[in-house]
Amino acid sequence: MKISTKICTSKVFNFNSYYTSSHNKYKNFFFILLFLILLISVLFIFSLSWSSYDESKKFEKVKLVNIYNLPEVIIKSGTPTKPRNVHCTHWNCFNIYKCGHSAFDRISVYVYPLKKYVDEDGVPATELMSKEYYQLLEAVINSKYYTANPNKACILIPSIDTLNQGRLRSNLTSKALNSLPHWNGGENHLIFNLISGSSPDFAPVVELDIGNALLAGAGFDTYSFREGFDIPLPLYSPVAHLGKVDHIQRNRTWLITSSQININPHFLNELQKLSYQHRNQIQILDACAGIGNYTQRCDVSSESEHAYPQLLQESTFCMVFRGERMAQFALLEALAANCIPIFVIDGAVLPFKNVIDWKHSAIFVMEDYLGTVIDVVSTISSKRVRELQSSVKFIYDKYFSSIEKIVITSLDVVQDRIYPQWRKVYDQTNLVRREDNSNPLFFPITAPKSHGFTAVILTYDRIESLFTLIERLSKVPSLMKVLVVWNNQKKSPPPLSEFPAILKPIRLIRTKENKLSNRFLPFKEIETEAVLHIDDDIVMLTSDEVEFAYEVWREFPDRIVGFPSRMHKWDNITSTWKYESEWTNEISMVLTGAAFLHKYWSYLYTKGMPSNLKDWVDDHMNCEDIAMNFLVANATNKPPIKVTPRKKFKCPECINNEMLSADLGHMVERTQCINRFTKAFGRMPLKSVEFRADPVLFKDPFPEKLKRFNDIGSL
Amino acid sequence: MKMQAKRRYLLVFTCCAFLAFWYFGGYRLQRVPELPSPKEILSEFVNLNTIQTGYLVGARERTHLPINNKIRCRMETCFDFTKCEKEFTVYVYPQEESRVPSPSYQKLLNVVMESRYYTTDPQKACLFILSTDTLDRDRLSNDYVRNMQTRLQRLPHWNNGLNHVIFNLYSGTWPNYTENDLDFDFGKAILAKASMSENHIRPGFDISIPLFHKTHSEKGGDPGSVLSNNFPLEKTYLLAFKGKRYVHGIGSDTRNSLYHLHNQKDMIMVTTCKHGKSWKEMKDDRCDEDNREYDKYDYETLLQNSTFCLVPRGRRLGSFRFLEALQAGCIPVLLSNSWALPFSEVIDWNKAVVWADERLLLQVPHVVRSLPASKILQLRQQTQVLWDRYFSSIEKIVCTTLEIIRERLPKQPVRDGLVWNNFPGALVTLSTFSDAKEDFPFHVEENANDGFTAVIYCQLGIPLTNVSPLYKLVNYVGRSKYLAKIVIVWSNEKKPPSRYRWPGLAPHVPLHIVQPGFSKEGTEQLKSSISQRFYPHPEINTTAVLSLDEDSVLTTDEVDFAFVVWKQFPERIVGYPARSHYWDDSKSTWGYTSKWTNDYSIVLTGAAFYHRYYNYLYTDWLSPLLHKTVEQSQNCEDILMNFLVSHVTRRPPIKVTQRKQYKEQPSAGSWSPWNDPDHFIQRQTCLNTFAAVFGYMPLIRSNLRLDPVLFKDPVSNRRKKYRRIELVGS
């Protein structure tokens, strides 16, 4: 809509300038003009009718301009207010019925238009909006949660800057809040506050009459925090970014740094005692005498000056003490500098504690046990320090590095409360990708034998060998069903009556296109967990071998378990990966021409595979088996398992020999596949192993009759 | 004139065009001289140079002084840490003879008293547990103990509940079922209580536990019902519930309205009003119809054949149904607003349950139908992980409670959520072993490349000559390129052979002789016992341990190959001599066999690799009862190790290649424990004792062995890496 008007207007403009220079060519212009005007009026009518369809069009997106020239609202002195309800929970104060207007299982958030609130004498309730609150509102408005329609909003955010209690007149601000048009006792309103209370008591929550509103605040203690209702925020430090490190530095000069200004003398005393005992391990800093400069710190003993927060980059651990408020700027400053925080704050409610597992990124010492801090820290192994450091970097980058991230995380918390079924799990919110073992089949079980397996045979037109294969497979005891995937659109498959008569059901599926990926479609006809993917020309496997492979798969149901194996190798000369089909001592792939796979992998291949890779495979009629090996290895970090001795397979790479002419070119392409997939996955997930699986009594001098699998390994 | 008219038209059109232009796009022009973004000129919300960041003085300096013990308790204010400085120990008050606790509480006490934290000395205790049954505090119950208050006052160490843990399943009574009404003042005691709500639980202090049946296993526990991870999960029903409803009173609304969801097809919601004697007087209009539907469905069938199971609140927030659904792998859909789920301090329940809101009952079908099959696969597996690791027995529930408290103490190593929420779970991941995840055999990406330590256990003390098995063994093992160190555990009365008699080793491979009973000064006196072979000797500093007997026979190729395989399965025992267990129906006992069979469940530690963490677990974590069995028989330590590893991993061990005879046949007449006829019977007895102490049979069978890729393949021997293995035979 907007774009089209823009084009029209520019055209009009051009014409006008042209018109002044030339008088003779009106005739053409006359028609052009007529056309333009018609177009404009049509657009105008269209836009009118459109806006009446979409109610949200009536509500304008809040504009964040003219911050100096806001409409004034006079607050009447008699406006009633309701104090913050300390008994609020999500279940009794939050109106859940206001949510759910959006179709995407997503909360919608409304922001009040910007106004200036003054009392009857014209004195404003708050100072001019702070940069941070401006950014906060901007982040909300640009987020996916924003709605311009207050009637459809689940959460409402006042545009009164309440971040710092010191910048507002509590009484008047309370009245301003209570006079908001949709206030309704504060229901579903979200108030942001970073600095609460004032001297000498420093209340842990902002002293405003916010009724039933939710409070996103820094500095809660466990007594003032309303569990499951309030949102604990970090205290944003405007200077934290100055000390930010991009890469994790392993070696740091100091073990522990305490740089918070004016800490409790009791803490200072304990620290100094420790620093005498452990020289060159603890650095204690405070504000420099005389000058009130936050970005300058002086060593308590040597009085040397240091630039803050950059100095934190020199320390492995950073102390975060309880000050007169719970929340400390030092926390984000330490996290930015990749300094592992040591919390010495009894009873603190840590920022985003429902999202972040602080045990994964920080150390805790109780206030009374500050003296043990060196003992605690020195028992931490260097491996653990590395884990903590990468976790600190992860959470800082993900949740704390900007006002925007802090605000969006807060809204995510509310979102998760209202749509708990879409909540992220621990591993997604806390773990660096490296730690996140995303194996989708993570519960260790041996699959039940009784369920059996389904054989999926991809076939084109080799009916004779297909029938031989089906007959052979029918002798495998655990076979449950045969699924023939007929990949030939030009020719009809033979009727089921001509298929070999076997005791197990045969299902025939005709595909619409001759794609290799069709073999991995998660057909609903597959009712078993185990799927034997087999080419129509693999007729040399004995039923003992197939049954044994199924037994092996049962013990490793998350892996590819099969017969023909291949290797990938690093070629030092070309600096690329190479495909290897020679008989080697190692294997890293098992081809899906004869392999057992969990049905989940078929689903993942179809749904979760990067689509460009899948298309590439289908276009080139090659490498679908390599792609599957990459996919499974990438998800599980485990190598496949080859079963039983090597067989003379009829070159399983060369399926459909007639179509794929040059055998050599085919192999070259497979090498290219490996390199292409490595790039697409961002790493080489394949792992090579030097073993294969055999029956326990394989080749043993033992009566063959007593062996469960004896027809194994014949060529 | 014509021209004029045209010009006039044109003028009108131009005007119109301008008007239109202004109307649609004009405001854009106004914005052209853009003001600098407010972000650049607005001031920050705080002036860091002037903000006070000091400390509190006066009354609130030591904040959080308890005003009312019940509400304001935190670990810092209501717990005496000085009692726990040395060790984490738990004391149980002696039982009063007159009163027998309920079976559930008796089991709970048994478990505590068998645990490794138990102490009989109240002076050394960190935690105290009452012997008086506090599980059921509903005054109308049979198990309700009267005069609790006076009983508490008589306890010598009560001290207003300081450092006490009170276990409770039911609190409050009809009609209000007040949540924190235990009918006595529990003061500063930590509540480990079922059905707690987010609003009453004292954060970081109380612990929510699950409601469990009287029949809940004391140890071991029933396995979860999920045997396969079929995908997509296709069950007869999507969501099911069968239970009573209360018609009137607290918590009744939720269950009373469930019938709205009942569709007789994939959503089965059946309730009955029948309970108590006088249900007919209270019944409402729907009761008769509901009762008819109720009888059509079987509870157990619904549980096993439904993808999701509704867990609505009853009178109290929690219900038995929660654990039942978890065990059945039926994903719980919670309809119990504000319930603090069991152990939610450490367990991320998002991985295993679906939350619904009592206020949005009619949304429940939408919620469960919108979850994708892959999410269901995850949730369902996690129900089994959690059931199996923390809930299947009273032992696990109690241990989890104690572990949570232990981790809160100062200087105690903590485990983060990664350990708690992933298999094999926190109860078998001892943070006292290491704080780094990569030191454990689980969650490993890249395997350590530090080689292995060969630990040779010498029980017989056969003199060392060039032909003795021990000499040959050291010689062969010494040639492995992965060998980092040899540790000889010399556990017999004879003098160990002097240094120069050992075969020569590579210069970087040291050989240590450890003599239990002759330990160095200052270190703990080590008892000479068979368990010494699994002691975490400080000399062992590689991740892999190759455990050997002095008369084991292995070639260098075999050692190398087994090590390479072990690196792929660091959490399992990988080795040569395989044995099996079987259930002997005629005697109703477990049997042990060393015959050649098609499968195996034990790999003996006479020639096997395992992760050194298992040495630590074996020595520090196993119940003293198990150690006693091994000490008394001086046998079965290898079976116990297999029990332990299978218990932790839920996987069978791995046998490599053909070798089955791993010892030289003892020459006739010489004594060896292995040709003692009692030896075998003893092992069978051990097997049954271990199964009893574990509470179940953890051993799992395997059908396969692992061979080198080209093992006995018809290719040139020169191409094979482990060609000597083929000469070994069985």
Tab-separated table of C-alpha atoms in Angstrom, chain A residues 2 5 9 12 16 19 26-27 30 33-34 37 40 44 64 68 89-91 94 96-97 105 128-132 134-135 138 164 167 194-195 199-202 221-223 236 238-239 261-265 292-294 322-326 329 346-347 357 359-360 366-369 372 375-376 379-381 383-384 386-387 420-427 431 434-435 440-446 448 451 527-529 548 551-552 555-556 559 582-585 587 598-600 603 637 639 645-646 688-702 706-708 715, chain B residues 3 6-7 9-10 13-14 16-18 20-21 23-25 27-28 35 38-39 41-46 48-49 51-56 60-64 71-72 74 76-77 81-82 85 198-199 203 226-232 337-338 346 348 350-351 354-355 357 359-360 366-367 370-372 374-375 377-378 381-382 384-385 407-411 414-418 421-423 435-439 445-446 561 564-565 568-569 572 596-600 649-652 658 660 700-715 719-722 730:
chain	number	residue	atom	x	y	z
A	2	LYS	CA	2.633	2.439	1.069
A	5	THR	CA	1.509	5.552	-3.219
A	9	THR	CA	3.530	10.561	-6.012
A	12	VAL	CA	3.199	13.197	-10.389
A	16	ASN	CA	4.908	18.758	-12.957
A	19	TYR	CA	5.114	20.475	-17.688
A	26	TYR	CA	-0.197	18.295	-23.175
A	27	LYS	CA	-2.248	15.926	-25.198
A	30	PHE	CA	-3.675	14.964	-20.411
A	33	LEU	CA	-2.908	12.727	-15.897
A	34	LEU	CA	-6.426	11.475	-16.193
A	37	ILE	CA	-5.973	10.759	-11.044
A	40	ILE	CA	-5.152	7.802	-7.114
A	44	PHE	CA	-7.953	6.283	-2.046
A	64	LEU	CA	8.257	8.072	19.090
A	68	TYR	CA	10.040	17.493	23.462
A	89	THR	CA	-0.153	-14.139	41.455
A	90	HIS	CA	-0.564	-15.021	37.833
A	91	TRP	CA	-3.701	-16.895	38.832
A	94	PHE	CA	-3.714	-11.517	35.707
A	96	ILE	CA	-5.902	-14.275	31.044
A	97	TYR	CA	-9.001	-13.625	28.976
A	105	ASP	CA	-0.476	-18.314	20.092
A	128	LEU	CA	12.086	13.909	30.323
A	129	MET	CA	12.060	10.323	29.142
A	130	SER	CA	15.407	8.601	29.501
A	131	LYS	CA	17.290	7.149	26.583
A	132	GLU	CA	16.850	3.656	27.976
A	134	TYR	CA	12.931	5.321	24.807
A	135	GLN	CA	14.879	2.304	23.551
A	138	GLU	CA	11.089	1.306	20.596
A	164	ASN	CA	14.521	5.250	37.970
A	167	ARG	CA	13.628	10.744	38.365
A	194	LEU	CA	15.494	-0.612	37.369
A	195	ILE	CA	16.232	1.612	40.341
A	199	SER	CA	17.682	6.647	51.057
A	200	PRO	CA	17.754	5.462	53.788
A	201	ASP	CA	15.534	2.418	53.316
A	202	PHE	CA	15.980	1.658	49.643
A	221	ASP	CA	14.612	-9.845	47.173
A	222	THR	CA	12.874	-13.134	47.838
A	223	TYR	CA	10.403	-11.412	50.172
A	236	TYR	CA	21.244	-2.222	33.009
A	238	PRO	CA	25.089	2.129	30.341
A	239	VAL	CA	28.854	1.601	30.483
A	261	ILE	CA	32.140	1.194	44.949
A	262	ASN	CA	31.823	1.640	48.674
A	263	ILE	CA	31.103	-1.933	49.683
A	264	ASN	CA	30.133	-2.920	53.178
A	265	PRO	CA	33.202	-2.510	55.444
A	292	GLY	CA	33.069	11.276	41.324
A	293	ASN	CA	33.946	9.384	38.199
A	294	TYR	CA	32.275	6.018	37.783
A	322	ARG	CA	24.786	-6.633	47.961
A	323	GLY	CA	24.775	-2.877	48.170
A	324	GLU	CA	22.006	-0.758	49.567
A	325	ARG	CA	19.947	-2.181	46.771
A	326	MET	CA	19.965	-5.770	45.618
A	329	PHE	CA	25.551	-2.471	37.880
A	346	ASP	CA	21.743	-13.316	50.278
A	347	GLY	CA	18.134	-13.505	49.293
A	357	ASP	CA	20.145	-21.316	35.177
A	359	LYS	CA	24.361	-22.204	38.446
A	360	HIS	CA	25.541	-22.770	34.909
A	366	MET	CA	26.733	-16.683	51.154
A	367	GLU	CA	27.451	-13.368	52.841
A	368	ASP	CA	28.536	-15.029	56.059
A	369	TYR	CA	30.892	-17.294	54.150
A	372	THR	CA	35.703	-19.067	52.002
A	375	ASP	CA	38.685	-21.929	48.880
A	376	VAL	CA	35.599	-22.162	46.714
A	379	THR	CA	38.799	-25.779	43.833
A	380	ILE	CA	37.162	-24.964	40.521
A	381	SER	CA	38.987	-26.841	37.821
A	383	LYS	CA	37.934	-27.071	32.611
A	384	ARG	CA	35.025	-25.811	34.655
A	386	ARG	CA	36.256	-22.656	30.585
A	387	GLU	CA	32.696	-23.984	30.711
A	420	PRO	CA	3.407	-22.635	28.214
A	421	GLN	CA	3.191	-25.315	25.549
A	422	TRP	CA	5.635	-23.325	23.417
A	423	ARG	CA	8.119	-22.694	26.196
A	424	LYS	CA	11.707	-23.327	25.357
A	425	VAL	CA	13.380	-26.029	27.369
A	426	TYR	CA	16.476	-25.785	29.501
A	427	ASP	CA	18.884	-26.822	26.789
A	431	LEU	CA	23.384	-24.165	26.563
A	434	ARG	CA	28.497	-27.317	21.697
A	435	GLU	CA	27.013	-28.511	24.981
A	440	PRO	CA	16.299	-36.511	19.335
A	441	LEU	CA	16.347	-40.149	20.462
A	442	PHE	CA	18.012	-39.604	23.803
A	443	PHE	CA	16.367	-42.105	26.109
A	444	PRO	CA	18.526	-45.239	26.145
A	445	ILE	CA	16.375	-48.250	25.430
A	446	THR	CA	16.738	-51.445	23.515
A	448	PRO	CA	11.399	-54.274	21.575
A	451	HIS	CA	7.569	-54.819	16.966
A	527	GLU	CA	3.986	-48.597	11.483
A	528	THR	CA	7.194	-49.829	13.049
A	529	GLU	CA	10.025	-47.836	14.536
A	548	PHE	CA	21.046	-59.979	12.966
A	551	GLU	CA	19.079	-57.150	16.457
A	552	VAL	CA	21.995	-54.737	16.313
A	555	GLU	CA	20.573	-52.029	20.637
A	556	PHE	CA	21.473	-48.818	18.794
A	559	ARG	CA	22.063	-44.971	14.615
A	582	GLU	CA	37.944	-49.094	-0.938
A	583	TRP	CA	38.124	-51.855	1.663
A	584	THR	CA	39.618	-50.019	4.588
A	585	ASN	CA	40.047	-50.521	8.299
A	587	ILE	CA	34.125	-46.755	8.214
A	598	HIS	CA	14.635	-45.262	12.919
A	599	LYS	CA	11.557	-43.874	11.252
A	600	TYR	CA	12.228	-40.510	12.863
A	603	TYR	CA	10.731	-37.584	9.002
A	637	ASN	CA	27.205	-37.031	17.103
A	639	PRO	CA	28.995	-42.901	13.931
A	645	PRO	CA	31.733	-59.084	7.003
A	646	ARG	CA	32.030	-57.336	3.725
A	688	SER	CA	34.948	-42.855	11.700
A	689	VAL	CA	35.237	-46.059	13.659
A	690	GLU	CA	37.338	-49.177	13.312
A	691	PHE	CA	34.786	-51.765	14.324
A	692	ARG	CA	31.839	-53.641	12.950
A	693	ALA	CA	29.235	-55.762	14.717
A	694	ASP	CA	29.179	-59.560	14.495
A	695	PRO	CA	27.134	-62.192	16.293
A	696	VAL	CA	28.652	-63.178	19.636
A	697	LEU	CA	29.629	-66.643	18.385
A	698	PHE	CA	30.722	-65.583	14.895
A	699	LYS	CA	33.422	-67.928	13.510
A	700	ASP	CA	33.642	-69.724	16.836
A	701	PRO	CA	34.389	-73.435	16.912
A	702	PHE	CA	30.952	-74.164	18.229
A	706	LEU	CA	23.420	-73.839	18.505
A	707	LYS	CA	24.335	-70.476	17.032
A	708	ARG	CA	21.435	-68.150	16.678
A	715	LEU	CA	30.093	-64.098	-0.137
B	3	MET	CA	-6.587	25.569	-25.831
B	6	LYS	CA	-7.658	22.407	-22.077
B	7	ARG	CA	-5.354	24.531	-20.050
B	9	TYR	CA	-8.710	21.371	-17.234
B	10	LEU	CA	-5.085	20.799	-16.884
B	13	PHE	CA	-6.053	18.235	-12.711
B	14	THR	CA	-2.752	19.562	-11.559
B	16	CYS	CA	-6.108	17.681	-7.832
B	17	ALA	CA	-2.853	15.891	-8.299
B	18	PHE	CA	-1.166	18.212	-5.852
B	20	ALA	CA	-3.706	14.028	-3.687
B	21	PHE	CA	0.015	14.242	-3.403
B	23	TYR	CA	-2.838	13.918	1.136
B	24	PHE	CA	-0.919	10.703	0.653
B	25	GLY	CA	2.676	11.546	0.732
B	27	TYR	CA	3.801	14.228	5.510
B	28	ARG	CA	6.872	12.540	4.224
B	35	LEU	CA	15.539	15.681	13.895
B	38	PRO	CA	15.992	11.043	20.401
B	39	LYS	CA	18.293	8.201	21.289
B	41	ILE	CA	20.077	13.428	22.755
B	42	LEU	CA	18.102	11.919	25.579
B	43	SER	CA	19.952	11.473	28.820
B	44	GLU	CA	20.580	8.156	30.478
B	45	PHE	CA	18.205	6.877	33.127
B	46	VAL	CA	20.880	7.137	35.750
B	48	LEU	CA	26.471	6.737	37.340
B	49	ASN	CA	28.766	9.368	38.805
B	51	ILE	CA	24.179	7.382	42.095
B	52	GLN	CA	24.669	5.917	45.513
B	53	THR	CA	26.012	2.405	45.377
B	54	GLY	CA	26.945	1.866	48.940
B	55	TYR	CA	25.639	-0.430	51.613
B	56	LEU	CA	22.845	-0.343	54.087
B	60	ARG	CA	18.623	-3.364	57.821
B	61	GLU	CA	22.318	-3.979	57.416
B	62	ARG	CA	21.764	-7.609	58.213
B	63	THR	CA	18.594	-7.844	56.218
B	64	HIS	CA	15.997	-10.521	56.183
B	71	ILE	CA	7.084	-17.146	55.917
B	72	ARG	CA	10.455	-15.573	56.143
B	74	ARG	CA	15.537	-18.846	53.931
B	76	GLU	CA	20.606	-18.021	55.425
B	77	THR	CA	18.178	-17.292	58.218
B	81	PHE	CA	25.505	-24.325	58.487
B	82	THR	CA	28.122	-24.829	61.165
B	85	GLU	CA	30.940	-27.874	57.816
B	198	GLU	CA	4.243	-21.555	44.305
B	199	ASN	CA	2.857	-19.059	46.759
B	203	PRO	CA	11.865	-20.318	47.892
B	226	VAL	CA	7.810	-46.836	27.401
B	227	LEU	CA	9.581	-49.587	25.508
B	228	SER	CA	9.813	-47.977	22.120
B	229	ASN	CA	10.110	-44.519	20.653
B	230	ASN	CA	7.679	-45.013	17.858
B	231	PHE	CA	7.270	-42.017	15.629
B	232	PRO	CA	4.829	-40.473	15.145
B	337	ASN	CA	-2.921	-23.675	38.886
B	338	SER	CA	0.020	-22.547	41.013
B	346	VAL	CA	16.400	-28.454	39.812
B	348	ASP	CA	13.074	-28.308	34.146
B	350	ASN	CA	9.117	-27.919	30.399
B	351	LYS	CA	10.924	-30.911	28.965
B	354	VAL	CA	2.403	-29.600	29.225
B	355	TRP	CA	0.876	-26.861	31.307
B	357	ASP	CA	-4.665	-23.210	32.841
B	359	ARG	CA	-9.280	-20.870	33.691
B	360	LEU	CA	-8.864	-21.914	30.080
B	366	HIS	CA	-6.278	-26.863	21.068
B	367	VAL	CA	-3.088	-26.960	23.096
B	370	SER	CA	-1.111	-28.151	18.222
B	371	LEU	CA	1.980	-29.895	19.560
B	372	PRO	CA	4.042	-31.407	16.727
B	374	SER	CA	8.631	-34.339	17.235
B	375	LYS	CA	7.845	-32.386	20.414
B	377	LEU	CA	8.669	-37.605	21.059
B	378	GLN	CA	10.871	-35.366	23.231
B	381	GLN	CA	11.224	-39.654	26.397
B	382	GLN	CA	11.847	-37.116	29.136
B	384	GLN	CA	10.893	-41.750	31.238
B	385	VAL	CA	14.220	-40.128	32.043
B	407	GLU	CA	23.976	-28.444	47.194
B	408	ARG	CA	22.755	-25.402	49.097
B	409	LEU	CA	25.446	-25.702	51.728
B	410	PRO	CA	28.510	-23.508	51.522
B	411	LYS	CA	31.557	-25.015	49.823
B	414	VAL	CA	26.915	-27.821	42.743
B	415	ARG	CA	25.526	-29.449	39.643
B	416	ASP	CA	23.769	-27.277	37.133
B	417	GLY	CA	20.595	-27.995	35.253
B	418	LEU	CA	22.448	-29.671	32.426
B	421	ASN	CA	17.897	-32.664	33.304
B	422	ASN	CA	19.805	-35.061	31.116
B	423	PHE	CA	20.418	-38.757	31.288
B	435	ASP	CA	33.058	-30.098	38.469
B	436	ALA	CA	33.719	-30.306	34.736
B	437	LYS	CA	31.337	-32.203	32.517
B	438	GLU	CA	34.058	-33.508	30.281
B	439	ASP	CA	35.557	-35.511	33.143
B	445	GLU	CA	31.756	-34.891	22.399
B	446	GLU	CA	35.451	-35.294	21.864
B	561	PHE	CA	41.519	-52.550	19.471
B	564	VAL	CA	39.764	-47.823	20.272
B	565	VAL	CA	36.299	-49.304	20.729
B	568	GLN	CA	33.439	-44.725	21.240
B	569	PHE	CA	31.593	-46.058	24.299
B	572	ARG	CA	30.326	-48.699	29.117
B	596	TRP	CA	29.266	-69.965	25.515
B	597	THR	CA	25.949	-68.426	24.652
B	598	ASN	CA	24.475	-66.288	21.922
B	599	ASP	CA	24.272	-63.287	24.197
B	600	TYR	CA	25.915	-61.860	27.285
B	649	THR	CA	23.780	-46.252	31.781
B	650	ARG	CA	20.856	-48.632	31.273
B	651	ARG	CA	22.975	-50.242	28.551
B	652	PRO	CA	24.716	-53.612	28.246
B	658	GLN	CA	36.491	-63.720	19.666
B	660	LYS	CA	36.721	-66.022	25.508
B	700	ILE	CA	20.985	-55.959	30.216
B	701	ARG	CA	21.730	-58.485	27.500
B	702	SER	CA	23.502	-57.837	24.242
B	703	ASN	CA	23.482	-59.942	21.084
B	704	LEU	CA	26.525	-58.605	19.356
B	705	ARG	CA	30.226	-58.320	19.687
B	706	LEU	CA	32.464	-55.824	17.955
B	707	ASP	CA	35.229	-56.939	15.620
B	708	PRO	CA	37.705	-54.978	13.501
B	709	VAL	CA	36.094	-53.886	10.239
B	710	LEU	CA	38.086	-56.367	8.138
B	711	PHE	CA	38.012	-59.188	10.700
B	712	LYS	CA	38.539	-62.498	8.876
B	713	ASP	CA	37.587	-60.877	5.589
B	714	PRO	CA	39.044	-62.389	2.430
B	715	VAL	CA	41.467	-59.547	1.826
B	719	ARG	CA	45.711	-54.449	4.576
B	720	LYS	CA	44.358	-55.298	8.002
B	721	LYS	CA	45.247	-53.110	10.937
B	722	TYR	CA	44.602	-55.648	13.693
B	730	SER	CA	38.538	-68.150	21.057
